[in-house]
PDB file of C-alpha atoms and ligand atoms in Angstrom:
ATOM      1  CA  UNK A   1       6.560   5.218  12.327  1.00  0.00           C
ATOM      2  CA  UNK A   2       9.658   5.032  14.511  1.00  0.00           C
ATOM      3  CA  UNK A   3      11.854   1.759  13.981  1.00  0.00           C
ATOM      4  CA  UNK A   4      15.366   0.969  15.157  1.00  0.00           C
ATOM      5  CA  UNK A   5      18.336   1.236  12.622  1.00  0.00           C
ATOM      6  CA  UNK A   6      19.077  -2.291  10.995  1.00  0.00           C
ATOM      7  CA  UNK A   7      22.564  -2.540   9.805  1.00  0.00           C
ATOM      8  CA  UNK A   8      21.242  -5.419   8.093  1.00  0.00           C
ATOM      9  CA  UNK A   9      18.840  -3.809   6.118  1.00  0.00           C
ATOM     10  CA  UNK A  10      20.379  -2.681   3.119  1.00  0.00           C
ATOM     11  CA  UNK A  11      22.759  -5.675   2.343  1.00  0.00           C
ATOM     12  CA  UNK A  12      19.917  -8.312   2.579  1.00  0.00           C
ATOM     13  CA  UNK A  13      17.820  -6.017  -0.018  1.00  0.00           C
ATOM     14  CA  UNK A  14      20.901  -5.954  -2.052  1.00  0.00           C
ATOM     15  CA  UNK A  15      20.736  -9.665  -2.943  1.00  0.00           C
ATOM     16  CA  UNK A  16      16.905 -10.078  -2.704  1.00  0.00           C
ATOM     17  CA  UNK A  17      15.614 -11.529  -5.966  1.00  0.00           C
ATOM     18  CA  UNK A  18      12.344  -9.582  -5.450  1.00  0.00           C
ATOM     19  CA  UNK A  19      13.505  -6.196  -4.362  1.00  0.00           C
ATOM     20  CA  UNK A  20      13.894  -3.343  -7.089  1.00  0.00           C
ATOM     21  CA  UNK A  21      16.438  -1.281  -6.596  1.00  0.00           C
ATOM     22  CA  UNK A  22      16.059   1.521  -9.066  1.00  0.00           C
ATOM     23  CA  UNK A  23      11.919   1.407  -9.675  1.00  0.00           C
ATOM     24  CA  UNK A  24      12.208   4.384 -11.856  1.00  0.00           C
ATOM     25  CA  UNK A  25      14.170   2.346 -14.271  1.00  0.00           C
ATOM     26  CA  UNK A  26      10.831   0.248 -14.870  1.00  0.00           C
ATOM     27  CA  UNK A  27       8.174   3.072 -15.112  1.00  0.00           C
ATOM     28  CA  UNK A  28       6.010   1.558 -18.141  1.00  0.00           C
ATOM     29  CA  UNK A  29       7.693  -2.113 -17.740  1.00  0.00           C
ATOM     30  CA  UNK A  30       6.177  -3.399 -14.840  1.00  0.00           C
ATOM     31  CA  UNK A  31       3.974  -5.818 -16.447  1.00  0.00           C
ATOM     32  CA  UNK A  32       7.157  -7.429 -18.178  1.00  0.00           C
ATOM     33  CA  UNK A  33       9.171  -8.058 -15.101  1.00  0.00           C
ATOM     34  CA  UNK A  34       6.829 -10.215 -13.270  1.00  0.00           C
ATOM     35  CA  UNK A  35       7.115 -14.091 -14.686  1.00  0.00           C
ATOM     36  CA  UNK A  36       3.447 -13.972 -15.200  1.00  0.00           C
ATOM     37  CA  UNK A  37       0.924 -11.500 -17.278  1.00  0.00           C
ATOM     38  CA  UNK A  38      -1.526 -10.891 -14.367  1.00  0.00           C
ATOM     39  CA  UNK A  39      -3.277  -8.116 -12.738  1.00  0.00           C
ATOM     40  CA  UNK A  40      -1.232  -5.647 -10.871  1.00  0.00           C
ATOM     41  CA  UNK A  41      -1.973  -4.559  -7.038  1.00  0.00           C
ATOM     42  CA  UNK A  42      -0.017  -1.783  -5.763  1.00  0.00           C
ATOM     43  CA  UNK A  43       0.522  -1.364  -1.639  1.00  0.00           C
ATOM     44  CA  UNK A  44       1.450   2.096  -0.930  1.00  0.00           C
ATOM     45  CA  UNK A  45       3.518   2.094   2.854  1.00  0.00           C
ATOM     46  CA  UNK A  46       3.490  -1.394   3.288  1.00  0.00           C
ATOM     47  CA  UNK A  47       5.533  -1.289   6.663  1.00  0.00           C
ATOM     48  CA  UNK A  48       6.713  -4.415   8.130  1.00  0.00           C
ATOM     49  CA  UNK A  49       4.509  -6.510   5.221  1.00  0.00           C
ATOM     50  CA  UNK A  50       2.279  -8.264   7.376  1.00  0.00           C
ATOM     51  CA  UNK A  51      -0.776  -7.475   5.055  1.00  0.00           C
ATOM     52  CA  UNK A  52       1.558  -7.949   1.796  1.00  0.00           C
ATOM     53  CA  UNK A  53       2.896 -11.495   2.824  1.00  0.00           C
ATOM     54  CA  UNK A  54      -0.597 -12.485   3.589  1.00  0.00           C
ATOM     55  CA  UNK A  55      -2.601 -10.773   0.710  1.00  0.00           C
ATOM     56  CA  UNK A  56      -0.073 -12.074  -2.390  1.00  0.00           C
ATOM     57  CA  UNK A  57       0.571 -15.354  -1.043  1.00  0.00           C
ATOM     58  CA  UNK A  58      -3.273 -16.356  -0.886  1.00  0.00           C
ATOM     59  CA  UNK A  59      -3.489 -14.412  -4.499  1.00  0.00           C
ATOM     60  CA  UNK A  60      -1.215 -15.949  -6.728  1.00  0.00           C
ATOM     61  CA  UNK A  61      -3.157 -14.954 -10.088  1.00  0.00           C
ATOM     62  CA  UNK A  62      -2.253 -11.118  -8.878  1.00  0.00           C
ATOM     63  CA  UNK A  63       1.262  -9.688  -8.950  1.00  0.00           C
ATOM     64  CA  UNK A  64       1.799  -7.060  -6.116  1.00  0.00           C
ATOM     65  CA  UNK A  65       4.385  -3.996  -5.873  1.00  0.00           C
ATOM     66  CA  UNK A  66       4.475  -2.889  -2.038  1.00  0.00           C
ATOM     67  CA  UNK A  67       6.660   0.449  -1.616  1.00  0.00           C
ATOM     68  CA  UNK A  68       7.788   2.169   1.465  1.00  0.00           C
ATOM     69  CA  UNK A  69      10.709   4.757   1.803  1.00  0.00           C
ATOM     70  CA  UNK A  70      12.149   2.893   4.731  1.00  0.00           C
ATOM     71  CA  UNK A  71      14.696   0.312   4.223  1.00  0.00           C
ATOM     72  CA  UNK A  72      14.533  -1.253   7.726  1.00  0.00           C
ATOM     73  CA  UNK A  73      10.543  -1.378   6.775  1.00  0.00           C
ATOM     74  CA  UNK A  74      11.384  -3.111   3.414  1.00  0.00           C
ATOM     75  CA  UNK A  75      13.743  -5.879   4.961  1.00  0.00           C
ATOM     76  CA  UNK A  76      11.092  -6.759   7.573  1.00  0.00           C
ATOM     77  CA  UNK A  77       8.376  -7.118   4.950  1.00  0.00           C
ATOM     78  CA  UNK A  78      10.909  -9.240   2.803  1.00  0.00           C
ATOM     79  CA  UNK A  79      11.566 -11.526   5.683  1.00  0.00           C
ATOM     80  CA  UNK A  80       7.513 -11.518   6.481  1.00  0.00           C
ATOM     81  CA  UNK A  81       7.056 -12.546   2.636  1.00  0.00           C
ATOM     82  CA  UNK A  82       9.786 -15.090   2.532  1.00  0.00           C
ATOM     83  CA  UNK A  83       8.303 -17.078   5.962  1.00  0.00           C
ATOM     84  CA  UNK A  84       4.966 -16.564   4.278  1.00  0.00           C
ATOM     85  CA  UNK A  85       6.060 -18.416   1.096  1.00  0.00           C
ATOM     86  CA  UNK A  86       8.010 -20.748   2.773  1.00  0.00           C
ATOM     87  CA  UNK A  87       5.442 -22.218   4.593  1.00  0.00           C
ATOM     88  CA  UNK A  88       3.591 -22.584   1.740  1.00  0.00           C
ATOM     89  CA  UNK A  89       6.382 -24.288  -0.253  1.00  0.00           C
ATOM     90  CA  UNK A  90       6.206 -21.734  -3.332  1.00  0.00           C
ATOM     91  CA  UNK A  91       8.642 -19.602  -4.786  1.00  0.00           C
ATOM     92  CA  UNK A  92       8.058 -15.485  -4.448  1.00  0.00           C
ATOM     93  CA  UNK A  93       6.877 -14.800  -8.125  1.00  0.00           C
ATOM     94  CA  UNK A  94       4.073 -12.454  -7.496  1.00  0.00           C
ATOM     95  CA  UNK A  95       5.560  -9.905  -5.271  1.00  0.00           C
ATOM     96  CA  UNK A  96       8.175  -6.958  -5.837  1.00  0.00           C
ATOM     97  CA  UNK A  97       9.137  -4.470  -3.300  1.00  0.00           C
ATOM     98  CA  UNK A  98      10.617  -1.225  -3.705  1.00  0.00           C
ATOM     99  CA  UNK A  99      11.773   1.558  -1.691  1.00  0.00           C
ATOM    100  CA  UNK A 100       9.990   5.324  -2.903  1.00  0.00           C
ATOM    101  CA  UNK A 101       8.750   8.018  -1.769  1.00  0.00           C
ATOM    102  CA  UNK A 102       5.319   7.856  -2.388  1.00  0.00           C
ATOM    103  CA  UNK A 103       4.884  11.826  -2.948  1.00  0.00           C
ATOM    104  CA  UNK A 104       7.313  10.833  -6.147  1.00  0.00           C
ATOM    105  CA  UNK A 105       5.598   7.726  -7.304  1.00  0.00           C
ATOM    106  CA  UNK A 106       4.416   8.902 -10.707  1.00  0.00           C
ATOM    107  CA  UNK A 107       8.418   8.827 -11.356  1.00  0.00           C
ATOM    108  CA  UNK A 108       7.853   5.219 -11.086  1.00  0.00           C
ATOM    109  CA  UNK A 109       4.748   4.334 -12.071  1.00  0.00           C
ATOM    110  CA  UNK A 110       3.110   5.436 -15.812  1.00  0.00           C
ATOM    111  CA  UNK A 111      -0.038   4.893 -17.983  1.00  0.00           C
ATOM    112  CA  UNK A 112       1.034   1.721 -19.381  1.00  0.00           C
ATOM    113  CA  UNK A 113       1.615  -0.056 -15.983  1.00  0.00           C
ATOM    114  CA  UNK A 114      -2.247   0.035 -15.930  1.00  0.00           C
ATOM    115  CA  UNK A 115      -2.546  -0.955 -11.704  1.00  0.00           C
ATOM    116  CA  UNK A 116      -5.880  -2.538 -11.027  1.00  0.00           C
ATOM    117  CA  UNK A 117      -5.963  -1.980  -7.194  1.00  0.00           C
ATOM    118  CA  UNK A 118      -4.157   0.155  -4.858  1.00  0.00           C
ATOM    119  CA  UNK A 119      -4.308  -0.681  -0.737  1.00  0.00           C
ATOM    120  CA  UNK A 120      -3.336   2.262   1.216  1.00  0.00           C
ATOM    121  CA  UNK A 121      -3.843   1.229   5.291  1.00  0.00           C
ATOM    122  CA  UNK A 122      -3.259   3.259   8.006  1.00  0.00           C
ATOM    123  CA  UNK A 123      -0.924   6.104   6.271  1.00  0.00           C
ATOM    124  CA  UNK A 124       0.207   9.245   8.627  1.00  0.00           C
ATOM    125  CA  UNK A 125      -2.987  11.241   9.071  1.00  0.00           C
ATOM    126  CA  UNK A 126      -1.116  14.835   8.683  1.00  0.00           C
ATOM    127  CA  UNK A 127      -3.710  16.279  10.989  1.00  0.00           C
ATOM    128  CA  UNK A 128      -2.108  20.352  10.591  1.00  0.00           C
ATOM    129  CA  UNK A 129      -3.385  22.111   7.733  1.00  0.00           C
ATOM    130  CA  UNK A 130       0.067  22.897   6.332  1.00  0.00           C
ATOM    131  CA  UNK A 131       0.940  19.222   6.005  1.00  0.00           C
ATOM    132  CA  UNK A 132      -2.463  17.588   4.553  1.00  0.00           C
ATOM    133  CA  UNK A 133      -1.206  17.643   1.042  1.00  0.00           C
ATOM    134  CA  UNK A 134       1.168  15.354   2.387  1.00  0.00           C
ATOM    135  CA  UNK A 135      -1.684  12.684   3.122  1.00  0.00           C
ATOM    136  CA  UNK A 136      -1.755   9.463   0.685  1.00  0.00           C
ATOM    137  CA  UNK A 137      -5.276  10.283  -0.267  1.00  0.00           C
ATOM    138  CA  UNK A 138      -4.914  13.871  -1.388  1.00  0.00           C
ATOM    139  CA  UNK A 139      -5.836  15.030  -4.543  1.00  0.00           C
ATOM    140  CA  UNK A 140      -2.337  16.121  -5.180  1.00  0.00           C
ATOM    141  CA  UNK A 141      -1.542  12.080  -4.898  1.00  0.00           C
ATOM    142  CA  UNK A 142      -4.906  11.096  -6.392  1.00  0.00           C
ATOM    143  CA  UNK A 143      -4.160  12.956  -9.458  1.00  0.00           C
ATOM    144  CA  UNK A 144      -0.569  10.851  -9.686  1.00  0.00           C
ATOM    145  CA  UNK A 145      -2.170   7.662  -9.559  1.00  0.00           C
ATOM    146  CA  UNK A 146      -5.160   8.667 -12.191  1.00  0.00           C
ATOM    147  CA  UNK A 147      -2.034   8.413 -14.481  1.00  0.00           C
ATOM    148  CA  UNK A 148      -1.535   4.636 -13.576  1.00  0.00           C
ATOM    149  CA  UNK A 149      -4.897   3.197 -12.880  1.00  0.00           C
ATOM    150  CA  UNK A 150      -6.548   0.897 -14.827  1.00  0.00           C
ATOM    151  CA  UNK A 151     -10.230   1.924 -15.664  1.00  0.00           C
ATOM    152  CA  UNK A 152     -12.720   0.875 -13.074  1.00  0.00           C
ATOM    153  CA  UNK A 153      -9.655   0.258 -10.435  1.00  0.00           C
ATOM    154  CA  UNK A 154     -10.357   0.510  -6.606  1.00  0.00           C
ATOM    155  CA  UNK A 155      -8.531   2.058  -3.862  1.00  0.00           C
ATOM    156  CA  UNK A 156      -8.969   0.000  -0.474  1.00  0.00           C
ATOM    157  CA  UNK A 157      -8.015   2.457   2.351  1.00  0.00           C
ATOM    158  CA  UNK A 158      -8.513   1.810   5.843  1.00  0.00           C
ATOM    159  CA  UNK A 159      -7.604   4.331   8.880  1.00  0.00           C
ATOM    160  CA  UNK A 160      -8.371   4.629  12.168  1.00  0.00           C
ATOM    161  CA  UNK A 161      -8.213   8.009  12.069  1.00  0.00           C
ATOM    162  CA  UNK A 162     -11.876  10.005  11.798  1.00  0.00           C
ATOM    163  CA  UNK A 163     -10.873  13.407  10.247  1.00  0.00           C
ATOM    164  CA  UNK A 164      -8.638  11.928   7.728  1.00  0.00           C
ATOM    165  CA  UNK A 165     -11.415   9.025   6.655  1.00  0.00           C
ATOM    166  CA  UNK A 166     -13.899  12.101   6.465  1.00  0.00           C
ATOM    167  CA  UNK A 167     -11.394  14.682   4.162  1.00  0.00           C
ATOM    168  CA  UNK A 168     -10.377  11.465   2.256  1.00  0.00           C
ATOM    169  CA  UNK A 169     -13.934  10.657   1.271  1.00  0.00           C
ATOM    170  CA  UNK A 170     -14.172  14.515   0.018  1.00  0.00           C
ATOM    171  CA  UNK A 171     -11.014  13.630  -2.032  1.00  0.00           C
ATOM    172  CA  UNK A 172     -12.420  10.537  -3.712  1.00  0.00           C
ATOM    173  CA  UNK A 173     -15.528  12.361  -4.484  1.00  0.00           C
ATOM    174  CA  UNK A 174     -14.336  15.049  -6.118  1.00  0.00           C
ATOM    175  CA  UNK A 175     -11.508  13.594  -7.618  1.00  0.00           C
ATOM    176  CA  UNK A 176     -13.869  11.326 -10.037  1.00  0.00           C
ATOM    177  CA  UNK A 177     -13.919   8.380  -7.764  1.00  0.00           C
ATOM    178  CA  UNK A 178     -17.208   6.646  -6.528  1.00  0.00           C
ATOM    179  CA  UNK A 179     -17.312   5.276  -3.039  1.00  0.00           C
ATOM    180  CA  UNK A 180     -18.876   1.950  -3.685  1.00  0.00           C
ATOM    181  CA  UNK A 181     -18.277   0.284  -0.236  1.00  0.00           C
ATOM    182  CA  UNK A 182     -17.718   2.352   3.284  1.00  0.00           C
ATOM    183  CA  UNK A 183     -17.893   0.995   6.820  1.00  0.00           C
ATOM    184  CA  UNK A 184     -16.752   3.287  10.148  1.00  0.00           C
ATOM    185  CA  UNK A 185     -16.162  -0.481  12.030  1.00  0.00           C
ATOM    186  CA  UNK A 186     -14.526  -2.903  10.001  1.00  0.00           C
ATOM    187  CA  UNK A 187     -14.621  -5.932  12.052  1.00  0.00           C
ATOM    188  CA  UNK A 188     -18.361  -5.790  12.718  1.00  0.00           C
ATOM    189  CA  UNK A 189     -19.201  -5.029   9.203  1.00  0.00           C
ATOM    190  CA  UNK A 190     -19.853  -7.648   6.215  1.00  0.00           C
ATOM    191  CA  UNK A 191     -16.474  -7.352   4.517  1.00  0.00           C
ATOM    192  CA  UNK A 192     -15.342 -10.479   5.161  1.00  0.00           C
ATOM    193  CA  UNK A 193     -11.956 -10.800   3.276  1.00  0.00           C
ATOM    194  CA  UNK A 194     -10.024  -8.267   5.669  1.00  0.00           C
ATOM    195  CA  UNK A 195      -6.272  -8.917   5.939  1.00  0.00           C
ATOM    196  CA  UNK A 196      -4.998  -7.039   9.106  1.00  0.00           C
ATOM    197  CA  UNK A 197      -1.711  -5.014   9.019  1.00  0.00           C
ATOM    198  CA  UNK A 198       0.171  -4.552  11.930  1.00  0.00           C
ATOM    199  CA  UNK A 199      -1.270  -1.533  12.669  1.00  0.00           C
ATOM    200  CA  UNK A 200      -4.525  -2.543  12.488  1.00  0.00           C
ATOM    201  CA  UNK A 201      -3.981  -4.847  15.189  1.00  0.00           C
ATOM    202  CA  UNK A 202      -2.751  -2.371  17.716  1.00  0.00           C
ATOM    203  CA  UNK A 203      -5.287   0.039  17.031  1.00  0.00           C
ATOM    204  CA  UNK A 204      -8.113  -2.543  17.724  1.00  0.00           C
ATOM    205  CA  UNK A 205      -6.574  -3.973  20.422  1.00  0.00           C
ATOM    206  CA  UNK A 206      -6.713  -0.777  21.764  1.00  0.00           C
ATOM    207  CA  UNK A 207     -10.417  -0.330  21.200  1.00  0.00           C
ATOM    208  CA  UNK A 208     -10.266   2.089  18.176  1.00  0.00           C
ATOM    209  CA  UNK A 209     -12.482   1.406  15.196  1.00  0.00           C
ATOM    210  CA  UNK A 210     -11.301   0.596  12.023  1.00  0.00           C
ATOM    211  CA  UNK A 211     -12.546   2.656   9.204  1.00  0.00           C
ATOM    212  CA  UNK A 212     -12.665   1.245   5.847  1.00  0.00           C
ATOM    213  CA  UNK A 213     -13.625   2.258   2.208  1.00  0.00           C
ATOM    214  CA  UNK A 214     -13.232   1.411  -1.396  1.00  0.00           C
ATOM    215  CA  UNK A 215     -12.960   4.134  -3.451  1.00  0.00           C
ATOM    216  CA  UNK A 216     -13.451   3.318  -7.686  1.00  0.00           C
ATOM    217  CA  UNK A 217     -12.666   5.016 -10.357  1.00  0.00           C
ATOM    218  CA  UNK A 218     -15.137   6.351 -12.696  1.00  0.00           C
TER     219      UNK A 218
HETATM  220  C1  SAM B 301       1.894   3.882   9.926  1.00  0.00           C
HETATM  221  S1  SAM B 301       2.864   3.013   9.172  1.00  0.00           S
HETATM  222  C2  SAM B 301       1.777   1.488   8.742  1.00  0.00           C
HETATM  223  C3  SAM B 301       1.751   0.426   7.515  1.00  0.00           C
HETATM  224  C4  SAM B 301       1.517  -0.486   7.447  1.00  0.00           C
HETATM  225  N1  SAM B 301       0.763  -0.149   6.353  1.00  0.00           N
HETATM  226  C5  SAM B 301       0.406  -0.991   8.471  1.00  0.00           C
HETATM  227  O1  SAM B 301      -0.672  -0.895   8.184  1.00  0.00           O
HETATM  228  O2  SAM B 301       0.594  -1.510   9.727  1.00  0.00           O
HETATM  229  C6  SAM B 301       2.761   4.103   7.469  1.00  0.00           C
HETATM  230  C7  SAM B 301       4.177   3.436   6.399  1.00  0.00           C
HETATM  231  O3  SAM B 301       4.366   4.257   5.519  1.00  0.00           O
HETATM  232  C8  SAM B 301       5.802   4.718   5.172  1.00  0.00           C
HETATM  233  N2  SAM B 301       5.505   5.859   4.788  1.00  0.00           N
HETATM  234  C9  SAM B 301       5.022   6.909   5.086  1.00  0.00           C
HETATM  235  N3  SAM B 301       5.179   7.971   4.503  1.00  0.00           N
HETATM  236  C10 SAM B 301       5.914   7.630   3.324  1.00  0.00           C
HETATM  237  C11 SAM B 301       6.021   7.696   1.574  1.00  0.00           C
HETATM  238  N4  SAM B 301       5.940   9.035   1.725  1.00  0.00           N
HETATM  239  N5  SAM B 301       6.909   7.042   0.757  1.00  0.00           N
HETATM  240  C12 SAM B 301       6.974   6.040   1.113  1.00  0.00           C
HETATM  241  N6  SAM B 301       6.668   5.427   2.717  1.00  0.00           N
HETATM  242  C13 SAM B 301       5.998   5.992   3.350  1.00  0.00           C
HETATM  243  C14 SAM B 301       6.572   4.359   6.514  1.00  0.00           C
HETATM  244  O4  SAM B 301       7.895   3.881   6.377  1.00  0.00           O
HETATM  245  C15 SAM B 301       5.596   3.746   7.046  1.00  0.00           C
HETATM  246  O5  SAM B 301       6.458   1.849   7.143  1.00  0.00           O
END
C-alpha cells in the first residue's frame, strides 16, 4: 500500500512508550516486557491500526504485538491506539508496536515467546509465481511462525483475494494446521466477533466478499 511520507512519523514513534525500537533484542523475552503476564496475540502487517486498536482495547486480558514494516503506518497506528484508549480512559498497557520485515520475524520472536494467536489481514497476494514465497501465509513463513506459536495456537486470516485464499488453505493443510473455521463471505457468516480493518472496509464497500479462516496448529 502506498502512503505519503510523514516526516513526523519516526520522531513521534521514538518517544512513544509502547513502540519497540529494537525488537530483536526482546527475542524470547516478550512476556516480561508487558505489564501483565497474559497470552500474547500478534498482528502481522497492522497498517493504520484500526483493527489492533479496537481488538486490544476490547481485550485487556490479552497482550498484543502489532508489526508493520513502514514507520508511516506505525505512526498512524500509534495515534489510533492512543485515541481508542483515551476514549476508554485506560493506559495503553497491553499493546506494543514494532517495525519489522515479517519475512525475518524469527529474528524477533523465539520458542519462549509462545504466541497464542496470529492475525494476518489483507496481506499482499503476490500473484506472480516467482513472488509467492513472499506471501505471509507461504509455507516458508508458516515454518517460521511455528517456532514461536504455542501448542494449539490459531492463525486468523482474512483476504479479498480468491487465489491467495485457496492456495493458503493448501499451505495450512500441508504445514501441520487444521482449518477449523472457514467462510467465503465473512459479513454473511455466523462469525459475529469480526472487527473490520481499513482494507476490509474498502473492499466491502466495493462489493467484494471477504474470505476468512482460522487455522489451528495441530
Ligand atoms: C494491504 S496492507 C493491509 C493493512 C491492514 N492489515 C488492513 O487490513 O487494512 C498490508 C500492510 O502490511 C505491511 N507489510 C507488507 N509486507 C510486509 C512485510 N514483509 N513486513 C512487515 N509489514 C509488511 C504494509 O506496510 C501494510 O501496512
